[in-house]
XYZ file of C-alpha atoms in Angstrom:
557
model
C -75.850 -56.015 -10.122
C -77.509 -54.128 -7.039
C -78.425 -50.590 -7.296
C -76.265 -49.692 -4.393
C -73.466 -51.145 -6.011
C -73.813 -49.390 -9.406
C -74.277 -46.376 -7.813
C -70.677 -46.593 -6.366
C -69.567 -48.090 -9.675
C -70.603 -44.122 -11.022
C -68.690 -42.124 -12.147
C -68.217 -38.499 -9.703
C -69.377 -37.052 -13.225
C -72.003 -39.173 -13.364
C -72.951 -38.964 -9.590
C -72.898 -35.346 -10.531
C -75.022 -35.107 -13.139
C -77.660 -37.657 -11.057
C -78.188 -35.201 -8.380
C -78.753 -32.215 -10.876
C -81.083 -34.633 -12.158
C -82.779 -35.072 -8.750
C -83.135 -31.370 -8.229
C -85.288 -30.941 -11.308
C -82.876 -28.420 -12.427
C -82.283 -27.673 -16.083
C -77.791 -27.193 -16.968
C -76.490 -25.594 -19.377
C -72.908 -24.632 -21.019
C -72.079 -21.511 -22.632
C -69.106 -20.718 -24.385
C -68.811 -16.543 -24.774
C -66.773 -16.272 -27.768
C -68.898 -18.193 -29.997
C -72.133 -18.174 -28.654
C -72.705 -22.566 -28.874
C -75.180 -23.502 -25.728
C -75.482 -26.565 -24.115
C -78.298 -27.731 -22.638
C -80.079 -30.915 -21.023
C -83.421 -31.997 -20.908
C -84.765 -30.210 -17.726
C -84.048 -27.090 -19.506
C -85.966 -27.351 -22.329
C -88.726 -28.876 -20.338
C -89.039 -26.268 -18.106
C -90.322 -24.156 -21.104
C -92.403 -26.480 -22.721
C -90.064 -27.959 -25.501
C -87.783 -30.762 -26.088
C -83.939 -30.056 -26.813
C -84.582 -30.899 -30.550
C -87.037 -28.706 -30.715
C -84.602 -25.998 -29.977
C -81.770 -26.912 -32.060
C -79.482 -25.078 -32.816
C -78.829 -24.169 -29.469
C -76.843 -20.598 -29.389
C -77.081 -17.611 -27.349
C -79.522 -16.733 -30.043
C -82.056 -19.004 -28.727
C -81.464 -17.153 -25.391
C -82.093 -14.218 -26.769
C -85.106 -15.261 -28.370
C -86.822 -16.256 -25.182
C -85.699 -14.102 -22.251
C -86.972 -11.472 -21.351
C -85.514 -8.059 -22.803
C -85.134 -6.569 -19.547
C -84.210 -9.323 -17.361
C -81.401 -10.286 -20.301
C -80.235 -6.543 -19.802
C -79.872 -7.458 -16.129
C -78.202 -10.455 -16.696
C -75.388 -9.488 -18.556
C -74.568 -6.457 -16.157
C -74.289 -9.109 -13.467
C -72.343 -11.184 -15.989
C -70.388 -8.323 -17.135
C -69.368 -7.926 -13.061
C -68.032 -11.996 -12.972
C -66.297 -11.345 -16.030
C -64.570 -8.412 -14.304
C -64.059 -10.076 -10.894
C -66.231 -8.014 -8.969
C -68.807 -10.939 -8.896
C -67.343 -14.197 -7.526
C -70.252 -16.303 -9.264
C -73.260 -14.687 -11.155
C -76.701 -15.331 -10.026
C -79.880 -13.939 -11.379
C -83.504 -14.247 -11.704
C -84.949 -13.502 -15.001
C -88.005 -14.577 -17.183
C -88.371 -16.508 -20.362
C -90.872 -17.260 -22.711
C -92.577 -20.534 -22.356
C -94.180 -22.308 -25.288
C -97.424 -21.897 -24.086
C -96.885 -17.711 -25.012
C -96.656 -17.996 -20.447
C -93.568 -16.417 -18.793
C -91.864 -18.209 -16.796
C -89.101 -17.374 -13.697
C -86.051 -19.010 -13.048
C -83.181 -18.548 -10.649
C -79.827 -18.587 -13.059
C -76.715 -19.801 -11.232
C -73.620 -19.543 -12.990
C -69.674 -19.730 -13.290
C -66.937 -18.328 -15.572
C -64.833 -21.921 -16.416
C -62.032 -21.319 -18.622
C -61.088 -18.555 -20.620
C -59.433 -18.019 -23.893
C -55.541 -17.378 -24.086
C -55.601 -13.618 -24.353
C -57.722 -14.183 -21.320
C -61.005 -13.307 -22.205
C -64.206 -15.490 -21.054
C -64.780 -19.055 -22.317
C -66.892 -21.732 -21.476
C -69.828 -20.745 -18.554
C -71.421 -23.401 -16.699
C -74.118 -23.099 -14.617
C -78.159 -24.139 -13.748
C -81.704 -22.999 -14.177
C -83.926 -23.463 -11.360
C -88.058 -23.045 -11.900
C -89.053 -20.637 -9.489
C -92.343 -18.956 -10.935
C -94.939 -20.778 -8.314
C -92.659 -18.573 -5.490
C -92.042 -15.790 -6.996
C -96.488 -15.783 -7.616
C -96.736 -16.925 -3.803
C -94.450 -13.947 -3.182
C -96.395 -11.105 -5.463
C -99.806 -12.545 -3.387
C -98.604 -12.277 -0.604
C -97.164 -8.419 -1.849
C -100.700 -7.620 -2.618
C -102.062 -8.383 0.534
C -99.675 -7.438 2.496
C -100.170 -4.449 0.978
C -103.972 -3.542 2.244
C -102.568 -3.950 5.578
C -102.980 -0.471 6.950
C -99.075 -0.309 9.217
C -96.068 -2.862 8.665
C -96.970 -6.317 9.526
C -93.457 -8.093 11.559
C -91.274 -10.738 13.513
C -88.849 -8.761 16.162
C -86.060 -11.362 17.533
C -84.264 -10.764 20.489
C -81.547 -12.283 21.805
C -80.528 -13.079 25.276
C -77.518 -10.962 24.863
C -79.830 -7.998 23.670
C -78.913 -7.533 19.771
C -81.957 -7.650 17.987
C -82.936 -7.927 14.471
C -86.205 -7.618 12.071
C -86.219 -11.109 9.929
C -89.148 -10.495 8.120
C -91.180 -7.233 7.352
C -93.780 -6.752 4.840
C -92.852 -2.973 3.102
C -95.078 -1.485 5.657
C -92.170 -0.504 7.771
C -90.891 2.134 5.772
C -94.109 4.169 6.120
C -93.649 3.360 9.701
C -90.031 3.753 10.074
C -88.317 5.095 7.420
C -86.542 2.017 6.243
C -86.824 -0.879 4.091
C -86.887 -4.404 5.380
C -83.475 -5.524 4.168
C -81.850 -2.471 6.235
C -83.374 -4.034 9.329
C -82.778 -8.126 8.608
C -79.341 -8.033 10.643
C -79.257 -4.692 13.549
C -82.822 -3.394 14.430
C -81.537 -0.368 15.419
C -81.743 1.632 12.553
C -85.551 1.364 14.042
C -85.597 2.561 17.421
C -83.051 5.252 16.083
C -85.989 7.255 15.148
C -88.702 6.442 18.123
C -89.246 9.882 19.895
C -86.540 10.174 22.591
C -89.326 10.732 25.227
C -90.788 7.553 24.050
C -88.104 5.705 24.039
C -87.478 4.314 27.825
C -90.893 3.304 27.585
C -90.982 1.518 24.312
C -88.399 -0.674 25.704
C -89.550 -1.521 29.472
C -93.178 -2.786 27.621
C -90.315 -4.993 25.385
C -88.684 -6.029 28.302
C -91.411 -6.774 30.256
C -93.142 -8.682 27.632
C -89.869 -10.667 27.118
C -90.050 -11.349 30.901
C -93.906 -12.648 31.573
C -94.288 -13.770 27.862
C -96.695 -11.358 27.419
C -98.102 -9.694 24.678
C -96.881 -6.272 23.545
C -99.335 -3.349 23.486
C -97.403 -0.004 23.174
C -98.519 3.437 22.240
C -95.554 6.139 21.073
C -94.175 8.352 19.029
C -91.544 8.475 15.815
C -89.586 11.008 14.515
C -89.536 11.128 10.919
C -88.126 13.989 7.908
C -88.685 16.255 10.575
C -92.607 15.574 11.395
C -93.229 13.562 14.347
C -95.928 11.035 14.469
C -98.136 8.401 16.255
C -97.892 4.545 16.210
C -99.670 1.782 17.449
C -98.183 -1.856 18.177
C -98.863 -4.742 19.361
C -97.487 -8.638 18.750
C -97.517 -11.878 20.913
C -94.104 -13.011 22.030
C -93.018 -17.051 21.248
C -89.608 -18.472 22.771
C -87.356 -20.092 20.372
C -85.304 -23.015 21.412
C -81.549 -20.917 21.797
C -83.435 -18.790 24.574
C -84.302 -15.584 21.593
C -87.664 -14.080 22.058
C -89.757 -13.821 18.575
C -92.493 -11.430 18.366
C -94.949 -11.583 15.547
C -97.161 -8.489 15.263
C -98.554 -5.426 13.842
C -97.699 -1.412 13.926
C -100.002 1.083 12.487
C -99.816 5.044 12.547
C -102.225 6.611 14.982
C -101.263 9.925 14.218
C -104.615 11.316 13.554
C -106.308 9.025 16.397
C -103.877 10.599 18.702
C -104.395 14.503 17.608
C -108.416 13.933 18.128
C -107.269 12.280 21.759
C -105.324 15.387 21.765
C -107.743 17.827 21.565
C -110.449 15.539 23.258
C -108.454 15.403 26.279
C -111.200 17.478 28.496
C -114.358 15.812 27.104
C -115.329 12.752 28.742
C -113.088 9.569 28.875
C -115.440 6.798 27.178
C -116.521 9.929 24.121
C -112.805 10.433 24.128
C -112.502 6.384 23.352
C -115.533 6.497 21.094
C -113.300 8.483 18.570
C -110.544 6.107 18.216
C -111.704 4.557 14.987
C -114.667 4.086 12.212
C -117.167 0.876 14.186
C -116.168 1.971 17.762
C -118.916 2.064 20.455
C -117.603 3.078 23.517
C -119.191 0.955 26.955
C -119.501 1.660 30.703
C -119.921 -1.869 33.096
C -120.851 -1.970 36.908
C -119.336 -5.593 37.647
C -121.043 -5.502 41.162
C -124.859 -4.669 39.898
C -124.798 -5.737 36.021
C -125.527 -2.172 34.888
C -124.514 -1.776 30.882
C -124.568 1.327 28.524
C -123.003 1.312 25.475
C -123.567 3.412 22.485
C -125.223 3.783 19.294
C -122.514 2.234 17.768
C -122.503 -0.912 19.531
C -125.632 -1.795 18.221
C -124.996 -1.163 14.734
C -122.106 -3.805 15.160
C -123.821 -6.229 16.604
C -126.545 -5.339 14.374
C -129.199 -4.910 17.337
C -132.408 -2.645 17.375
C -131.979 -0.485 20.261
C -135.889 -0.458 20.384
C -135.727 -3.928 21.550
C -132.652 -4.750 23.203
C -131.615 -3.302 26.999
C -128.153 -3.750 27.586
C -126.615 -5.619 30.439
C -123.937 -7.855 31.342
C -125.452 -11.175 31.191
C -127.164 -9.904 27.643
C -123.503 -9.020 26.682
C -122.010 -12.683 27.853
C -125.233 -14.099 26.097
C -123.730 -13.242 22.736
C -119.442 -15.095 23.635
C -119.719 -18.875 22.208
C -118.960 -20.649 25.313
C -115.265 -21.483 24.432
C -114.165 -17.465 24.747
C -115.813 -16.809 27.784
C -112.754 -17.805 29.336
C -110.907 -15.300 28.028
C -113.515 -12.722 28.250
C -113.488 -13.966 32.054
C -109.869 -13.868 32.339
C -108.772 -10.336 31.102
C -111.498 -8.939 33.613
C -110.445 -10.219 36.557
C -106.341 -9.282 35.490
C -108.070 -5.752 35.131
C -108.516 -6.026 38.725
C -104.816 -5.588 39.201
C -104.034 -4.148 36.225
C -106.430 -1.903 35.825
C -106.717 -2.764 31.724
C -109.490 -5.110 30.617
C -108.017 -5.772 26.878
C -109.425 -9.015 24.920
C -110.464 -10.158 21.610
C -112.847 -12.548 21.343
C -116.100 -13.667 19.296
C -119.695 -12.754 19.223
C -122.695 -13.379 17.767
C -124.047 -11.139 15.504
C -127.958 -10.498 14.685
C -127.967 -12.007 11.810
C -126.479 -15.589 13.348
C -123.348 -14.882 12.119
C -120.182 -14.575 14.812
C -118.314 -11.840 14.298
C -114.563 -10.848 15.995
C -114.242 -7.944 18.398
C -111.884 -6.112 20.657
C -112.478 -4.444 23.648
C -110.278 -2.154 25.404
C -110.881 -0.505 29.314
C -109.920 0.607 31.653
C -111.015 0.267 35.539
C -112.222 3.041 37.808
C -110.797 4.209 40.581
C -114.270 2.184 42.000
C -112.709 -0.781 41.413
C -116.124 -1.936 39.941
C -117.055 0.200 36.430
C -114.605 -0.688 33.468
C -115.024 2.205 30.915
C -113.828 1.564 27.849
C -114.256 0.967 23.543
C -115.122 -2.281 21.290
C -114.298 -2.354 17.885
C -115.418 -4.764 15.000
C -112.068 -6.457 13.744
C -113.726 -8.972 11.731
C -111.751 -8.235 8.282
C -108.332 -7.987 9.874
C -108.486 -11.174 11.925
C -109.737 -12.711 8.814
C -106.802 -11.242 6.937
C -104.456 -11.966 9.980
C -105.745 -15.945 9.627
C -105.132 -15.729 5.767
C -101.694 -14.457 6.225
C -101.020 -16.709 9.007
C -102.153 -20.448 6.763
C -99.350 -18.774 3.873
C -97.070 -18.219 6.343
C -97.227 -22.481 7.597
C -98.718 -23.984 4.264
C -97.809 -25.477 0.867
C -99.329 -23.181 -1.681
C -100.361 -26.379 -4.040
C -101.503 -28.772 -1.383
C -102.764 -27.244 1.418
C -100.405 -29.338 3.679
C -97.801 -27.708 6.187
C -94.860 -26.081 4.773
C -91.283 -27.545 5.229
C -90.666 -23.818 8.122
C -93.483 -25.055 10.286
C -93.158 -28.578 10.103
C -89.009 -27.935 11.644
C -90.868 -25.832 14.122
C -93.457 -28.543 14.705
C -91.198 -31.681 15.235
C -88.458 -29.102 17.355
C -91.940 -28.542 19.804
C -93.007 -31.601 19.669
C -89.923 -33.883 20.545
C -89.728 -31.526 23.525
C -92.922 -32.472 24.482
C -92.532 -35.779 23.948
C -89.270 -35.953 25.992
C -91.515 -33.635 29.053
C -94.030 -36.173 29.412
C -92.479 -39.478 28.935
C -94.778 -39.767 25.733
C -93.499 -41.662 22.508
C -93.744 -40.275 19.068
C -93.094 -41.321 16.239
C -92.361 -40.163 12.582
C -93.641 -41.204 9.404
C -91.502 -40.075 6.261
C -92.624 -40.786 2.490
C -92.212 -40.288 -1.394
C -93.485 -40.901 -4.419
C -92.230 -43.977 -6.242
C -91.196 -42.626 -9.865
C -92.915 -39.094 -10.204
C -90.774 -37.736 -12.818
C -92.115 -40.488 -14.818
C -96.195 -38.954 -14.043
C -94.756 -35.379 -15.015
C -92.935 -37.037 -18.102
C -95.660 -38.591 -19.599
C -98.767 -36.913 -18.504
C -97.314 -32.705 -17.617
C -96.998 -31.178 -14.345
C -100.322 -30.227 -14.077
C -101.527 -33.216 -13.669
C -98.635 -34.377 -11.225
C -99.744 -31.886 -9.420
C -103.643 -32.810 -9.205
C -102.052 -36.352 -8.266
C -99.964 -34.803 -5.519
C -103.158 -33.017 -4.173
C -105.759 -35.952 -4.476
C -102.302 -37.786 -2.186
C -102.106 -35.165 0.620
C -106.538 -35.508 0.713
C -105.956 -39.149 0.649
C -103.808 -38.834 3.653
C -105.490 -36.164 5.432
C -108.716 -37.999 5.925
C -106.804 -40.486 7.732
C -105.238 -38.712 10.638
C -105.938 -37.174 13.404
C -106.196 -33.458 14.373
C -103.269 -33.294 16.193
C -100.820 -35.273 13.478
C -98.965 -33.081 11.641
C -98.702 -34.051 8.202
C -96.276 -31.142 5.626
C -95.150 -31.338 2.413
C -91.611 -31.391 2.851
C -90.074 -31.626 -0.563
C -91.086 -31.692 -4.334
C -92.822 -34.956 -4.131
C -91.805 -36.066 -0.775
C -94.055 -35.816 2.760
C -93.652 -36.440 6.347
C -96.171 -36.793 8.972
C -95.520 -35.975 12.716
C -97.412 -38.445 15.621
C -97.530 -36.771 18.686
C -98.153 -39.102 21.740
C -97.761 -42.936 18.707
C -95.576 -45.678 19.529
C -94.122 -47.021 16.684
C -96.597 -50.310 16.563
C -99.573 -47.913 15.876
C -96.801 -45.619 13.795
C -96.119 -48.619 11.581
C -99.458 -49.703 11.103
C -100.720 -46.685 9.860
C -97.921 -46.380 7.402
C -99.562 -49.697 6.196
C -102.780 -47.990 5.705
C -101.709 -45.386 4.364
C -99.626 -46.895 1.908
C -102.599 -48.969 0.890
C -104.567 -46.182 0.417
C -102.809 -44.220 -2.495
C -102.010 -47.111 -4.013
C -105.659 -47.592 -4.320
C -106.462 -43.882 -5.087
C -106.689 -43.272 -9.018
C -106.153 -39.533 -10.098
C -108.778 -38.724 -12.990
C -107.900 -35.952 -15.175
C -109.243 -34.940 -18.285
C -107.852 -37.685 -20.684
C -106.222 -40.127 -18.020
C -106.530 -42.157 -15.064
C -103.445 -42.090 -13.024
C -102.056 -44.611 -10.047
C -99.266 -44.245 -8.190
C -97.068 -45.917 -4.886
C -95.157 -44.683 -2.420
C -92.296 -45.446 0.083
C -92.731 -45.320 3.675
C -89.839 -45.016 6.214
C -91.048 -45.078 9.857
C -88.947 -43.793 13.134
C -89.951 -43.617 16.622
C -88.223 -41.494 19.985
C -86.184 -44.516 21.708
C -83.534 -42.351 23.974
C -83.275 -38.780 26.080
C -82.440 -36.154 24.587
C -83.306 -36.714 21.074
C -82.778 -34.374 17.602
C -85.035 -33.074 15.244
C -82.299 -34.043 12.803
C -81.678 -37.060 14.353
C -84.850 -38.523 14.227
C -85.110 -37.199 10.199
C -82.511 -38.829 9.450
C -83.352 -42.191 10.878
C -86.755 -41.557 8.959
C -84.873 -40.612 6.189
C -82.914 -44.281 6.035
C -85.597 -46.617 6.252
C -87.576 -44.770 3.435
C -84.122 -45.214 1.616
C -83.937 -48.989 2.431
C -87.616 -49.246 1.259
C -86.433 -47.697 -1.872
C -83.356 -50.324 -2.096
C -85.879 -53.737 -1.751
C -88.258 -52.469 -4.018
C -90.298 -49.705 -3.376
C -94.835 -49.313 -2.709
C -93.711 -50.452 0.902
C -93.041 -49.588 4.707
C -89.624 -49.904 6.609
C -89.331 -49.247 9.913
C -86.175 -48.050 10.972
C -84.488 -50.050 14.428
C -81.922 -48.785 16.759
C -79.581 -51.632 16.168
C -79.048 -51.335 12.579
C -77.083 -47.983 13.211
C -74.741 -49.987 16.632
């Protein structure tokens, strides 16, 4: 009997159990009245036990493993479910692993039966290990807490509705609202903007949306009876549905603005020099090449005032060639906008490169720029680290599913616009559960990392490689016809088959099954391409695994 026939012959209960096993979820059943519990092997495995070690399973077993604070919260949520105030039970709890560490699980459940007296009886549910997600969230929260404000994403639809899909906790210090208060509607944020600055803020947002230009704005907010100044900057991007998404940061600059107001009658360059620490001021004549800068600029660049004479040409020599275009474009734009605003790298006297932010205004003579330069190296490093975390899988450092989906849509649009081929490879590891069961999850992680490194070493710079599931991966191949994609897939399959992952005590080998597809028609969607790649992969599984299968459009005809 073939695998397909066997699958068709399975009962619904068998299929459901297979689905649960495929999700790596632990299942449980609990009789509220007797305390009796039933769990699958995965439930015990998540905690480092076998089912036999935990017998007899009762409510007391759960209580002995669960964190006391979490079990009290769990009881309250269960009581609400039993009383009909919640349609189902959902809670995140910590359970004690056999090794002594805590395992975070997301606990789902539903009451199935009641006794004749109406008391709750059998409850069934699942446990999903979310420890890695919780740890990653804790790391991100620790990093974001170091930022002097809020990192956020703000989205606006064409109908004018808007919200914040993401915001760090710092939004409360800026606007007095929690992230969840504005995840559906941004109105609470706009309600605290000073009435004299409201129109200015809205206008700058609309201009940024219209021209797809960076949003930069200083304005006041009225919070808890006090007036505070904030500074915001963000980069816009156009979403497939026509909405605009800004990603940026807002910081409290109240103290800086206070200094600016006090020094309004002083020289403009001194006023700019007092903005924040490690900021120097300068004045440049674009015609003569003459340049003046303050002592702080020498310190930022590590230069000796006794041996260095400032000049525009000398300054440009410290800018790497690939950043000069940005600098020149900003200077050119200042001729019409009056504002020079650019971030770029510069070579420090030590030989390393630092990041600086130049902000200046063009004087009425049309040739003199006067402004500031600030060392933003630490901010850039943190910004890049956060950006990398938002796009990559924490274990393997391949791209994550979210970034993959976004890039796949972009590459399909580019492929159709430029009439270039696009291919997609989808693969997963054969019988990977056996690796985890036989050698442990730590060894399984080592295998995943080895596979990812092997694949990365054989890809081009513009290929997009992502982990889209537990042991499931996908590769977007821009400008690649089907034949080339098939050749690469076979190369990767063979390389992984030959790969030996060495742990402290074992040498582990794995194989992969690979599905390949390419764009064949106009107006193809990401969903269609993924579905075809999965069909090819599934065919490879059915026909023996450890092979490459190519989807052919005639197969669907």
